[in-house]
């Protein structure tokens, strides 16, 4: 399981329990303070099958700024500086693509990818083209942040079209249409 935008680890912990000792969860959280909470939650729950990474997952490698929008809810942090939040604090963090990470770690099988990246969903997907092409039994749980996408001139439909190009279809959509399950496998 890849948990991209792990925050403090709620889904990471759920996945770690479900995959058991023979499975692995690779969690990505770029915000330093939130990363420390994630690390602590993994430790407190005594999971040894979780690998945490302080990266911005993107469509290229290098460094980027992440803007911390609200110290009381760091889960809304993202790579887009907003004018109305002039007091945003920024951190510079290494970027990695999922394809590069998989190659570095020599991962063979990925079954589930959860993505919650506050408007940078399309970039994350573009950085995992090899994974999308190579896996026929892959589930993608994607939180689509419509307002962030539209503010960048990206229509959320582009995400659906991008994944369709790899044979993925939306199988389940939540009531508010923000969380979508994509798969190639019939569900």
PDB file of C-alpha atoms in Angstrom:
ATOM      1  CA  UNK A   1       0.000   0.000   0.000  1.00  0.00           C
ATOM      2  CA  UNK A   2       1.174   3.512  -0.813  1.00  0.00           C
ATOM      3  CA  UNK A   3      -0.334   6.258   1.349  1.00  0.00           C
ATOM      4  CA  UNK A   4       0.441   9.555  -0.356  1.00  0.00           C
ATOM      5  CA  UNK A   5      -0.474  12.450   1.891  1.00  0.00           C
ATOM      6  CA  UNK A   6      -0.485  10.304   5.026  1.00  0.00           C
ATOM      7  CA  UNK A   7      -0.969  13.192   7.476  1.00  0.00           C
ATOM      8  CA  UNK A   8      -0.809  11.726  11.012  1.00  0.00           C
ATOM      9  CA  UNK A   9      -1.386   8.190   9.770  1.00  0.00           C
ATOM     10  CA  UNK A  10      -5.048   7.280  10.172  1.00  0.00           C
ATOM     11  CA  UNK A  11      -5.180   5.413   6.837  1.00  0.00           C
ATOM     12  CA  UNK A  12      -1.575   4.263   7.197  1.00  0.00           C
ATOM     13  CA  UNK A  13      -2.444   2.491  10.456  1.00  0.00           C
ATOM     14  CA  UNK A  14      -5.604   0.963   8.972  1.00  0.00           C
ATOM     15  CA  UNK A  15      -3.622  -0.331   5.995  1.00  0.00           C
ATOM     16  CA  UNK A  16      -0.783  -1.657   8.183  1.00  0.00           C
ATOM     17  CA  UNK A  17      -3.259  -3.711  10.183  1.00  0.00           C
ATOM     18  CA  UNK A  18      -4.953  -5.071   7.054  1.00  0.00           C
ATOM     19  CA  UNK A  19      -1.813  -6.055   5.122  1.00  0.00           C
ATOM     20  CA  UNK A  20      -0.410  -7.891   8.136  1.00  0.00           C
ATOM     21  CA  UNK A  21       3.203  -8.778   8.809  1.00  0.00           C
ATOM     22  CA  UNK A  22       3.794 -10.025   5.257  1.00  0.00           C
ATOM     23  CA  UNK A  23       2.610  -6.768   3.649  1.00  0.00           C
ATOM     24  CA  UNK A  24       4.064  -3.287   3.619  1.00  0.00           C
ATOM     25  CA  UNK A  25       2.752   0.250   3.799  1.00  0.00           C
ATOM     26  CA  UNK A  26       4.835   3.101   2.402  1.00  0.00           C
ATOM     27  CA  UNK A  27       3.561   6.425   3.752  1.00  0.00           C
ATOM     28  CA  UNK A  28       4.503   9.884   2.446  1.00  0.00           C
ATOM     29  CA  UNK A  29       4.051  13.062   4.486  1.00  0.00           C
ATOM     30  CA  UNK A  30       6.025  16.227   3.646  1.00  0.00           C
ATOM     31  CA  UNK A  31       5.101  18.595   6.527  1.00  0.00           C
ATOM     32  CA  UNK A  32       7.748  18.281   9.256  1.00  0.00           C
ATOM     33  CA  UNK A  33       5.461  18.606  12.290  1.00  0.00           C
ATOM     34  CA  UNK A  34       2.854  16.256  10.833  1.00  0.00           C
ATOM     35  CA  UNK A  35       5.606  13.803   9.854  1.00  0.00           C
ATOM     36  CA  UNK A  36       6.682  13.668  13.522  1.00  0.00           C
ATOM     37  CA  UNK A  37       3.098  12.842  14.557  1.00  0.00           C
ATOM     38  CA  UNK A  38       2.996  10.128  11.880  1.00  0.00           C
ATOM     39  CA  UNK A  39       6.262   8.655  13.137  1.00  0.00           C
ATOM     40  CA  UNK A  40       4.976   8.700  16.730  1.00  0.00           C
ATOM     41  CA  UNK A  41       1.693   6.997  15.762  1.00  0.00           C
ATOM     42  CA  UNK A  42       3.555   4.203  13.964  1.00  0.00           C
ATOM     43  CA  UNK A  43       5.789   3.737  17.020  1.00  0.00           C
ATOM     44  CA  UNK A  44       2.901   3.811  19.524  1.00  0.00           C
ATOM     45  CA  UNK A  45       1.002   1.200  17.509  1.00  0.00           C
ATOM     46  CA  UNK A  46       4.135  -0.976  17.220  1.00  0.00           C
ATOM     47  CA  UNK A  47       3.898  -1.472  13.461  1.00  0.00           C
ATOM     48  CA  UNK A  48       7.060  -2.815  11.855  1.00  0.00           C
ATOM     49  CA  UNK A  49       5.608  -3.053   8.347  1.00  0.00           C
ATOM     50  CA  UNK A  50       5.342   0.718   7.758  1.00  0.00           C
ATOM     51  CA  UNK A  51       7.980   2.789   5.985  1.00  0.00           C
ATOM     52  CA  UNK A  52       7.554   6.540   6.368  1.00  0.00           C
ATOM     53  CA  UNK A  53       8.973   9.096   3.971  1.00  0.00           C
ATOM     54  CA  UNK A  54       9.186  12.867   4.240  1.00  0.00           C
ATOM     55  CA  UNK A  55       8.749  13.630   0.549  1.00  0.00           C
ATOM     56  CA  UNK A  56       6.456  15.680  -1.621  1.00  0.00           C
ATOM     57  CA  UNK A  57       5.192  13.156  -4.158  1.00  0.00           C
ATOM     58  CA  UNK A  58       5.063  14.856  -7.538  1.00  0.00           C
ATOM     59  CA  UNK A  59       5.698  14.355 -11.282  1.00  0.00           C
ATOM     60  CA  UNK A  60       9.409  15.250 -10.959  1.00  0.00           C
ATOM     61  CA  UNK A  61      12.245  14.964  -8.479  1.00  0.00           C
ATOM     62  CA  UNK A  62      14.013  17.910  -6.870  1.00  0.00           C
ATOM     63  CA  UNK A  63      12.847  20.317  -4.163  1.00  0.00           C
ATOM     64  CA  UNK A  64       9.607  22.243  -3.701  1.00  0.00           C
ATOM     65  CA  UNK A  65       8.011  24.456  -1.115  1.00  0.00           C
ATOM     66  CA  UNK A  66       5.022  23.251   0.820  1.00  0.00           C
ATOM     67  CA  UNK A  67       2.860  25.913   2.421  1.00  0.00           C
ATOM     68  CA  UNK A  68       1.455  25.221   5.866  1.00  0.00           C
ATOM     69  CA  UNK A  69      -1.965  26.850   5.821  1.00  0.00           C
ATOM     70  CA  UNK A  70      -3.129  26.415   9.384  1.00  0.00           C
ATOM     71  CA  UNK A  71      -1.104  25.194  12.365  1.00  0.00           C
ATOM     72  CA  UNK A  72      -4.293  23.746  13.888  1.00  0.00           C
ATOM     73  CA  UNK A  73      -5.094  21.743  10.728  1.00  0.00           C
ATOM     74  CA  UNK A  74      -1.880  21.018   8.867  1.00  0.00           C
ATOM     75  CA  UNK A  75      -3.799  18.563   6.698  1.00  0.00           C
ATOM     76  CA  UNK A  76      -4.763  21.487   4.482  1.00  0.00           C
ATOM     77  CA  UNK A  77      -1.121  22.263   3.622  1.00  0.00           C
ATOM     78  CA  UNK A  78      -0.225  22.158  -0.067  1.00  0.00           C
ATOM     79  CA  UNK A  79       2.294  23.325  -2.655  1.00  0.00           C
ATOM     80  CA  UNK A  80       0.155  26.269  -3.796  1.00  0.00           C
ATOM     81  CA  UNK A  81       0.662  29.637  -2.128  1.00  0.00           C
ATOM     82  CA  UNK A  82      -2.650  31.414  -1.750  1.00  0.00           C
ATOM     83  CA  UNK A  83      -2.939  35.184  -1.704  1.00  0.00           C
ATOM     84  CA  UNK A  84      -5.576  35.257   1.016  1.00  0.00           C
ATOM     85  CA  UNK A  85      -3.280  33.322   3.371  1.00  0.00           C
ATOM     86  CA  UNK A  86      -0.321  35.672   3.309  1.00  0.00           C
ATOM     87  CA  UNK A  87       0.880  34.382   6.674  1.00  0.00           C
ATOM     88  CA  UNK A  88       1.514  30.879   5.385  1.00  0.00           C
ATOM     89  CA  UNK A  89       4.709  29.280   6.608  1.00  0.00           C
ATOM     90  CA  UNK A  90       6.741  27.408   3.989  1.00  0.00           C
ATOM     91  CA  UNK A  91       9.065  24.413   4.193  1.00  0.00           C
ATOM     92  CA  UNK A  92      11.371  23.220   1.433  1.00  0.00           C
ATOM     93  CA  UNK A  93      11.064  19.473   0.932  1.00  0.00           C
ATOM     94  CA  UNK A  94      12.522  16.894  -1.455  1.00  0.00           C
ATOM     95  CA  UNK A  95      10.189  15.727  -4.233  1.00  0.00           C
ATOM     96  CA  UNK A  96      10.020  12.228  -5.620  1.00  0.00           C
ATOM     97  CA  UNK A  97       7.888  10.456  -8.184  1.00  0.00           C
ATOM     98  CA  UNK A  98       6.234   7.186  -7.277  1.00  0.00           C
ATOM     99  CA  UNK A  99       7.940   5.501 -10.225  1.00  0.00           C
ATOM    100  CA  UNK A 100      11.341   6.656  -8.893  1.00  0.00           C
ATOM    101  CA  UNK A 101      10.496   5.551  -5.354  1.00  0.00           C
ATOM    102  CA  UNK A 102       9.378   2.104  -6.541  1.00  0.00           C
ATOM    103  CA  UNK A 103      12.628   1.731  -8.513  1.00  0.00           C
ATOM    104  CA  UNK A 104      14.777   2.850  -5.551  1.00  0.00           C
ATOM    105  CA  UNK A 105      13.056   0.446  -3.138  1.00  0.00           C
ATOM    106  CA  UNK A 106      12.756  -2.392  -5.705  1.00  0.00           C
ATOM    107  CA  UNK A 107       9.076  -2.813  -4.902  1.00  0.00           C
ATOM    108  CA  UNK A 108       7.426  -5.549  -6.957  1.00  0.00           C
ATOM    109  CA  UNK A 109       3.696  -5.407  -6.278  1.00  0.00           C
ATOM    110  CA  UNK A 110       1.555  -2.449  -5.343  1.00  0.00           C
ATOM    111  CA  UNK A 111      -2.100  -3.211  -4.701  1.00  0.00           C
ATOM    112  CA  UNK A 112      -3.523   0.019  -3.271  1.00  0.00           C
ATOM    113  CA  UNK A 113      -2.579   3.671  -3.665  1.00  0.00           C
ATOM    114  CA  UNK A 114      -4.315   6.300  -1.531  1.00  0.00           C
ATOM    115  CA  UNK A 115      -3.793   9.903  -2.630  1.00  0.00           C
ATOM    116  CA  UNK A 116      -4.806  12.973  -0.618  1.00  0.00           C
ATOM    117  CA  UNK A 117      -2.584  15.865  -1.692  1.00  0.00           C
ATOM    118  CA  UNK A 118      -4.775  18.956  -1.564  1.00  0.00           C
ATOM    119  CA  UNK A 119      -5.000  19.732  -5.277  1.00  0.00           C
ATOM    120  CA  UNK A 120      -1.817  18.176  -6.674  1.00  0.00           C
ATOM    121  CA  UNK A 121      -3.484  14.887  -7.586  1.00  0.00           C
ATOM    122  CA  UNK A 122      -2.775  15.069 -11.316  1.00  0.00           C
ATOM    123  CA  UNK A 123       0.955  15.661 -10.759  1.00  0.00           C
ATOM    124  CA  UNK A 124       1.146  12.659  -8.435  1.00  0.00           C
ATOM    125  CA  UNK A 125      -0.587  10.484 -11.042  1.00  0.00           C
ATOM    126  CA  UNK A 126       1.725  11.707 -13.808  1.00  0.00           C
ATOM    127  CA  UNK A 127       4.682  10.654 -11.660  1.00  0.00           C
ATOM    128  CA  UNK A 128       3.412   7.086 -11.480  1.00  0.00           C
ATOM    129  CA  UNK A 129       2.863   6.281 -15.153  1.00  0.00           C
ATOM    130  CA  UNK A 130       4.982   3.101 -15.049  1.00  0.00           C
ATOM    131  CA  UNK A 131       2.978   1.823 -12.077  1.00  0.00           C
ATOM    132  CA  UNK A 132      -0.320   2.596 -13.806  1.00  0.00           C
ATOM    133  CA  UNK A 133       0.821   0.745 -16.939  1.00  0.00           C
ATOM    134  CA  UNK A 134       2.272  -2.289 -15.154  1.00  0.00           C
ATOM    135  CA  UNK A 135      -0.382  -3.170 -12.568  1.00  0.00           C
ATOM    136  CA  UNK A 136      -3.626  -4.787 -13.660  1.00  0.00           C
ATOM    137  CA  UNK A 137      -5.003  -5.288 -10.141  1.00  0.00           C
ATOM    138  CA  UNK A 138      -4.481  -1.865  -8.648  1.00  0.00           C
ATOM    139  CA  UNK A 139      -6.922   0.159  -6.573  1.00  0.00           C
ATOM    140  CA  UNK A 140      -6.516   3.929  -6.387  1.00  0.00           C
ATOM    141  CA  UNK A 141      -8.372   5.791  -3.659  1.00  0.00           C
ATOM    142  CA  UNK A 142      -8.212   9.423  -4.638  1.00  0.00           C
ATOM    143  CA  UNK A 143      -9.470  12.502  -2.849  1.00  0.00           C
ATOM    144  CA  UNK A 144     -10.160  15.074  -5.534  1.00  0.00           C
ATOM    145  CA  UNK A 145      -9.835  18.656  -4.296  1.00  0.00           C
ATOM    146  CA  UNK A 146     -11.993  20.410  -6.862  1.00  0.00           C
ATOM    147  CA  UNK A 147     -11.469  23.972  -5.603  1.00  0.00           C
ATOM    148  CA  UNK A 148      -7.667  23.660  -5.597  1.00  0.00           C
ATOM    149  CA  UNK A 149      -7.690  22.087  -9.061  1.00  0.00           C
ATOM    150  CA  UNK A 150      -9.947  24.754 -10.520  1.00  0.00           C
ATOM    151  CA  UNK A 151      -7.786  27.521  -9.014  1.00  0.00           C
ATOM    152  CA  UNK A 152      -4.891  26.118 -11.081  1.00  0.00           C
ATOM    153  CA  UNK A 153      -6.947  25.906 -14.249  1.00  0.00           C
ATOM    154  CA  UNK A 154      -7.327  22.129 -14.035  1.00  0.00           C
ATOM    155  CA  UNK A 155     -10.765  20.641 -14.555  1.00  0.00           C
ATOM    156  CA  UNK A 156     -11.266  17.606 -12.261  1.00  0.00           C
ATOM    157  CA  UNK A 157     -12.456  15.696 -15.343  1.00  0.00           C
ATOM    158  CA  UNK A 158      -8.802  15.693 -16.480  1.00  0.00           C
ATOM    159  CA  UNK A 159      -8.013  13.272 -13.640  1.00  0.00           C
ATOM    160  CA  UNK A 160     -10.715  10.864 -14.794  1.00  0.00           C
ATOM    161  CA  UNK A 161      -9.505  11.147 -18.406  1.00  0.00           C
ATOM    162  CA  UNK A 162      -5.865  10.640 -17.421  1.00  0.00           C
ATOM    163  CA  UNK A 163      -6.673   7.441 -15.522  1.00  0.00           C
ATOM    164  CA  UNK A 164      -9.005   6.225 -18.295  1.00  0.00           C
ATOM    165  CA  UNK A 165      -5.988   6.385 -20.597  1.00  0.00           C
ATOM    166  CA  UNK A 166      -4.456   3.606 -18.472  1.00  0.00           C
ATOM    167  CA  UNK A 167      -7.652   1.536 -18.365  1.00  0.00           C
ATOM    168  CA  UNK A 168      -8.919   2.747 -14.986  1.00  0.00           C
ATOM    169  CA  UNK A 169     -12.551   3.516 -14.310  1.00  0.00           C
ATOM    170  CA  UNK A 170     -14.241   5.209 -11.376  1.00  0.00           C
ATOM    171  CA  UNK A 171     -16.000   2.421  -9.503  1.00  0.00           C
ATOM    172  CA  UNK A 172     -17.265   4.144  -6.400  1.00  0.00           C
ATOM    173  CA  UNK A 173     -17.803   7.805  -5.677  1.00  0.00           C
ATOM    174  CA  UNK A 174     -18.670   9.248  -2.264  1.00  0.00           C
ATOM    175  CA  UNK A 175     -21.749  11.379  -1.713  1.00  0.00           C
ATOM    176  CA  UNK A 176     -19.811  14.636  -1.979  1.00  0.00           C
ATOM    177  CA  UNK A 177     -17.926  13.294  -5.021  1.00  0.00           C
ATOM    178  CA  UNK A 178     -14.533  14.100  -3.514  1.00  0.00           C
ATOM    179  CA  UNK A 179     -13.301  10.554  -2.781  1.00  0.00           C
ATOM    180  CA  UNK A 180     -13.219   8.213  -5.745  1.00  0.00           C
ATOM    181  CA  UNK A 181     -12.137   4.575  -6.084  1.00  0.00           C
ATOM    182  CA  UNK A 182     -10.514   3.761  -9.423  1.00  0.00           C
ATOM    183  CA  UNK A 183      -9.634   0.258 -10.568  1.00  0.00           C
ATOM    184  CA  UNK A 184      -8.947  -1.849 -13.654  1.00  0.00           C
ATOM    185  CA  UNK A 185     -10.354  -4.910 -11.937  1.00  0.00           C
ATOM    186  CA  UNK A 186     -14.105  -5.490 -11.914  1.00  0.00           C
ATOM    187  CA  UNK A 187     -15.461  -4.672  -8.476  1.00  0.00           C
TER     188      UNK A 187
END
